[in-house]
Coordinates of C-alpha atoms in Angstrom, one line a residue:
X18 CA -13.6 8.1 7.8
X19 CA -13.6 9.1 4.0
X20 CA -10.6 10.9 2.6
X21 CA -11.0 13.4 -0.3
X22 CA -8.1 15.2 -2.1
X23 CA -8.6 17.9 -4.8
X24 CA -5.9 19.0 -7.3
X25 CA -3.3 18.0 -4.8
X26 CA 0.3 18.9 -5.8
X27 CA 3.6 18.4 -4.1
X28 CA 6.7 19.9 -5.6
X29 CA 10.0 19.6 -3.8
X30 CA 12.8 22.2 -3.7
X31 CA 14.7 20.0 -6.2
X32 CA 11.9 20.7 -8.7
X33 CA 10.6 17.1 -8.6
X34 CA 6.8 17.0 -8.7
X35 CA 5.9 14.0 -6.6
X36 CA 2.2 14.8 -7.0
X37 CA 0.7 16.4 -9.9
X38 CA -2.9 17.5 -9.4
X39 CA -4.2 14.4 -7.7
X40 CA -8.0 14.4 -7.1
X41 CA -9.1 11.2 -5.3
X42 CA -11.9 10.0 -3.1
X43 CA -11.2 7.1 -0.7
X44 CA -14.1 5.6 1.1
X45 CA -14.1 3.9 4.6
X46 CA -12.9 0.4 4.7
X47 CA -9.8 -1.2 3.2
X48 CA -8.4 0.7 0.3
X49 CA -5.3 0.0 -1.7
X50 CA -2.9 2.4 -3.2
X51 CA -0.8 0.7 -5.9
X52 CA 2.1 2.0 -7.8
X53 CA 5.9 1.6 -8.6
X54 CA 8.6 3.0 -6.3
X55 CA 8.6 6.7 -7.0
X56 CA 4.9 6.9 -8.0
X57 CA 4.1 9.4 -5.3
X58 CA 2.5 7.0 -2.8
X59 CA 4.7 7.8 0.1
X60 CA 4.3 11.5 -0.4
X61 CA 0.5 11.2 -0.4
X62 CA 0.6 9.1 2.8
X63 CA 2.9 11.7 4.6
X64 CA 0.5 14.5 3.5
X65 CA -2.4 12.6 4.8
X66 CA -0.6 11.9 8.1
X67 CA 0.2 15.6 8.5
X68 CA 4.0 15.0 8.1
X69 CA 4.2 17.0 4.9
X70 CA 2.4 20.0 3.5
X71 CA 1.2 20.1 0.1
X72 CA 2.3 22.8 -2.4
X73 CA -1.2 23.3 -3.5
X74 CA -4.6 21.6 -3.5
X75 CA -6.9 20.5 -0.6
X76 CA -7.3 17.5 1.6
X77 CA -10.1 16.5 3.8
X78 CA -10.1 13.4 6.2
X79 CA -13.5 13.0 7.6
X80 CA -14.6 16.4 8.8
X81 CA -11.0 17.6 9.1
X82 CA -9.5 20.1 6.6
X83 CA -5.7 19.5 6.5
X84 CA -5.2 23.1 5.3
X85 CA -6.0 24.3 8.9
X86 CA -4.0 23.9 12.2
X87 CA -7.2 22.6 13.9
X88 CA -7.8 20.0 11.0
X89 CA -4.3 18.7 11.3
X90 CA -4.7 18.3 15.0
X91 CA -8.0 16.5 14.5
X92 CA -6.5 14.1 12.0
X93 CA -3.4 13.3 14.3
X94 CA -5.9 12.6 17.1
X95 CA -7.8 10.0 14.8
X96 CA -4.7 8.6 13.0
X97 CA -2.5 5.4 13.3
X98 CA 0.5 5.6 11.0
X99 CA 2.9 2.8 10.1
X100 CA 5.6 4.4 7.8
X101 CA 7.8 2.5 5.5
X102 CA 10.8 3.0 7.8
X103 CA 9.7 3.1 11.5
X104 CA 12.4 4.1 14.0
X105 CA 12.4 1.4 16.8
X106 CA 14.4 1.5 19.9
X107 CA 16.4 -1.7 19.9
X108 CA 17.1 -1.8 23.6
X109 CA 13.6 -1.5 24.6
X110 CA 11.3 -4.5 24.9
X111 CA 8.2 -4.7 22.6
X112 CA 6.0 -4.1 25.7
X113 CA 8.2 -1.2 27.0
X114 CA 8.2 0.5 23.5
X115 CA 4.4 0.2 23.1
X116 CA 3.9 1.6 26.6
X117 CA 6.3 4.5 25.8
X118 CA 4.5 5.2 22.5
X119 CA 1.1 5.0 24.2
X120 CA 2.4 7.6 26.8
X121 CA 3.5 10.0 24.0
X122 CA 0.0 9.6 22.3
X123 CA -1.8 10.4 25.6
X124 CA -3.3 7.0 26.0
X125 CA -4.2 6.8 29.6
X126 CA -4.6 6.4 32.6
X127 CA -1.6 4.1 33.1
X128 CA -3.6 1.0 33.9
X129 CA -5.8 1.5 30.8
X130 CA -2.7 2.2 28.6
X131 CA -1.0 -1.0 29.8
X132 CA -4.1 -3.1 29.3
X133 CA -4.4 -1.7 25.7
X134 CA -0.7 -2.6 25.1
X135 CA -1.5 -6.1 26.3
X136 CA -4.5 -6.5 24.1
X137 CA -2.4 -5.2 21.1
X138 CA 0.5 -7.6 21.8
X139 CA -2.2 -10.5 21.7
X140 CA -3.8 -9.2 18.6
X141 CA -0.4 -9.0 16.7
X142 CA 0.7 -12.5 18.1
X143 CA 3.5 -10.9 20.1
X144 CA 2.6 -11.9 23.6
X145 CA 5.3 -14.6 23.9
X146 CA 8.1 -12.2 22.9
X147 CA 6.7 -9.1 24.6
X148 CA 9.5 -8.9 27.1
X149 CA 12.3 -9.4 24.5
X150 CA 14.3 -6.6 23.3
X151 CA 13.3 -5.3 20.0
X152 CA 16.7 -5.6 18.5
X153 CA 16.5 -9.2 18.9
X154 CA 13.2 -9.8 17.0
X155 CA 12.8 -10.9 13.4
X156 CA 11.8 -8.5 10.6
X157 CA 8.2 -9.8 10.6
X158 CA 7.9 -9.4 14.4
X159 CA 9.3 -5.8 14.2
X160 CA 6.7 -5.0 11.5
X161 CA 4.0 -6.4 13.9
X162 CA 5.3 -4.0 16.7
X163 CA 4.9 -1.3 14.1
X164 CA 1.2 -2.0 13.4
X165 CA 0.7 -2.4 17.2
X166 CA 2.0 1.1 17.9
X167 CA -0.1 2.4 15.1
X168 CA -3.3 1.0 16.7
X169 CA -2.7 2.6 20.1
X170 CA -5.6 4.9 20.9
X171 CA -7.9 2.9 18.6
X172 CA -7.5 5.2 15.6
X173 CA -10.4 5.7 13.0
X174 CA -7.9 6.0 10.2
X175 CA -4.9 3.5 9.7
X176 CA -2.3 4.3 7.1
X177 CA 0.3 1.6 6.4
X178 CA 3.1 2.3 3.9
X179 CA 4.7 -0.7 2.3
X180 CA 4.0 -2.9 5.3
X181 CA 5.1 -6.3 3.8
X182 CA 8.3 -5.2 2.0
X183 CA 11.1 -7.6 3.0
X184 CA 8.8 -10.1 4.9
X185 CA 9.0 -13.8 4.2
X186 CA 5.8 -15.3 2.6
X187 CA 4.2 -16.6 6.0
X188 CA 4.7 -13.2 7.7
X189 CA 3.3 -11.5 4.5
X190 CA 0.2 -13.5 4.8
X191 CA -0.1 -13.1 8.5
X192 CA 0.2 -9.2 8.1
X193 CA -2.3 -9.2 5.2
X194 CA -4.9 -11.1 7.3
X195 CA -4.4 -8.8 10.2
X196 CA -4.9 -5.6 8.0
X197 CA -8.1 -7.1 6.5
X198 CA -9.4 -7.8 10.1
X199 CA -8.6 -4.3 11.2
X200 CA -10.6 -2.7 8.3
X201 CA -13.9 -3.9 9.8
X202 CA -14.6 -0.7 11.8
X203 CA -12.1 1.8 10.5
X204 CA -10.5 3.1 7.3
X205 CA -7.3 1.3 6.4
X206 CA -5.2 2.8 3.6
X207 CA -2.6 0.3 2.3
X208 CA 0.1 1.7 0.1
X209 CA 2.2 -0.9 -1.7
X210 CA 4.1 -1.8 -4.9
X211 CA 3.3 -5.5 -4.3
X212 CA 0.1 -6.2 -6.3
X213 CA -0.5 -9.6 -4.5
X214 CA -1.0 -7.6 -1.2
X215 CA -3.8 -5.5 -2.8
X216 CA -5.4 -8.5 -4.6
X217 CA -5.6 -10.3 -1.2
X218 CA -7.1 -7.6 0.9
X219 CA -8.7 -4.8 -1.0
X220 CA -11.9 -4.5 -3.1
X221 CA -11.2 -0.9 -4.1
X222 CA -8.0 0.7 -5.1
X223 CA -6.2 3.6 -6.8
X224 CA -3.2 3.3 -9.1
X225 CA -0.5 6.1 -9.2
X226 CA 2.3 6.7 -11.6
X227 CA 4.6 9.6 -11.5
X228 CA 2.4 11.5 -9.2
X229 CA -0.7 11.2 -11.3
X230 CA -3.9 9.1 -10.8
X231 CA -4.2 6.4 -13.5
X232 CA -7.2 4.5 -12.1
X233 CA -9.5 4.7 -9.1
X234 CA -12.4 2.1 -8.6
X235 CA -12.9 -1.6 -7.9
X236 CA -10.1 -4.2 -8.2
X237 CA -12.4 -6.1 -10.6
X238 CA -12.2 -3.0 -12.9
X239 CA -8.5 -3.2 -13.0
X240 CA -8.7 -7.0 -13.8
X241 CA -11.1 -6.3 -16.7
X242 CA -8.7 -3.9 -18.2
X243 CA -6.6 -7.0 -19.1
X244 CA -9.6 -9.1 -20.4
X245 CA -9.0 -10.4 -23.9
X246 CA -5.5 -9.0 -23.7
X247 CA -3.8 -11.7 -21.5
X248 CA -2.1 -14.7 -23.1
X249 CA 0.3 -17.6 -22.6
X250 CA 2.7 -18.5 -25.4
X251 CA 5.2 -21.3 -25.6
X252 CA 8.6 -20.4 -27.1
X253 CA 12.0 -22.1 -27.4
X254 CA 14.7 -21.0 -25.1
X255 CA 16.4 -17.9 -26.3
X256 CA 13.3 -16.7 -28.3
X257 CA 11.3 -13.9 -26.6
X258 CA 7.9 -12.7 -27.3
X259 CA 7.7 -9.9 -29.9
X260 CA 5.3 -7.0 -30.3
X261 CA 3.6 -4.4 -28.2
X262 CA 3.1 -6.3 -24.9
X263 CA 4.4 -6.8 -21.4
X264 CA 5.8 -9.9 -20.1
X265 CA 4.2 -10.9 -16.7
X266 CA 6.0 -14.1 -16.1
X267 CA 8.4 -16.6 -17.7
X268 CA 8.6 -20.3 -16.7
X269 CA 11.2 -22.5 -18.2
X270 CA 10.4 -26.2 -18.8
X271 CA 12.8 -28.4 -20.7
X272 CA 13.9 -26.7 -24.0
X273 CA 11.0 -24.2 -23.9
X274 CA 9.6 -21.2 -22.0
X275 CA 6.0 -20.5 -21.1
X276 CA 5.4 -16.7 -21.1
X277 CA 2.5 -14.9 -19.8
X278 CA 1.9 -11.7 -21.6
X279 CA -0.4 -8.6 -21.6
X280 CA -0.8 -7.2 -25.1
X281 CA -2.2 -4.0 -26.5
X282 CA -4.7 -6.1 -28.6
X283 CA -5.0 -9.5 -30.3
X284 CA -1.9 -11.7 -30.0
X285 CA -0.6 -14.0 -32.8
X286 CA -2.1 -17.4 -33.4
X287 CA 0.3 -19.3 -31.1
X288 CA -0.8 -17.4 -28.0
X289 CA -3.6 -19.0 -25.7
X290 CA -6.0 -16.6 -24.0
X291 CA -6.2 -16.9 -20.3
X292 CA -8.2 -15.4 -17.5
X293 CA -6.5 -12.2 -16.3
X294 CA -5.4 -11.5 -12.7
X295 CA -4.9 -8.2 -10.9
X296 CA -1.3 -8.3 -11.7
X297 CA -2.2 -8.5 -15.6
X298 CA -4.7 -5.6 -15.1
X299 CA -2.1 -3.4 -13.4
X300 CA 0.3 -3.8 -16.3
X301 CA -2.6 -3.2 -18.8
X302 CA -3.7 0.1 -17.1
X303 CA 0.0 1.4 -16.6
X304 CA 1.1 0.3 -20.2
X305 CA -2.1 1.5 -21.7
X306 CA -1.9 4.8 -20.2
X307 CA 1.8 5.2 -21.1
X308 CA 1.0 4.2 -24.7
X309 CA -1.8 6.7 -25.0
X310 CA 0.5 9.4 -23.6
X311 CA 3.0 8.6 -26.2
X312 CA 0.5 8.7 -28.9
X313 CA -0.6 12.1 -27.9
X314 CA 2.9 13.3 -27.7
X315 CA 3.6 11.9 -31.3
X316 CA 0.6 13.5 -32.7
X317 CA 1.5 16.8 -31.2

């Protein structure tokens, strides 16, 4: 199920423009939406889910035009949504909660709904804790309950907003693998500020900053943005890299520090060029765009 937005704008009553003329095409399969907190990702997710109405612009999800009531109903029927903050009922068991949400979604008859609940509990590795109260589950288990409820009704479009935030490394890996598996026969839109989650699951992505589209295309294209611009440099403790660059990481060893940096061009002779990663490319795209904007402002 493809998604198309054209000149999409969302301005809140406070005057904040969360989206500013966003035009983006999202193909079927697994697709990443990457950006810092406040980039406009959650606003876009909520518009696609029909929770928010845009100030202007158009959105199509498959054959459905979200500018019409019929289109919004059509998307809701095809949608599974895991928001960043999902309200769970702590006194319900995982099985009881999923059965209740399935009832609200109109998944039936009863025998089929409960069969699907059992299937989703197995898919999300929750069968052994299915009859425990949600309030007593770990954070990772609660997120898996969240993805299970989003999958009720076998939606063609699955939207997940910051699904691994706050999870331990093992749960993050488990969750990423599950999302990649689910993308085989549906569109999965993964919104996150964690670059590693996109690097591990998505071949295509978009990068947002301050409600604007900085990049849309392949993950390899983002990596290539940092090619010949990514370096490591060894410096004494207390000395930091200088120049027009962004520090990706700093690893202390003995009386020195190894910095990994992304520069705007050639780095001084003490730097060693290295193969870029998606994280390096993300910084190159964001930093390069900001620098270009500053140059235009200065020229004006």
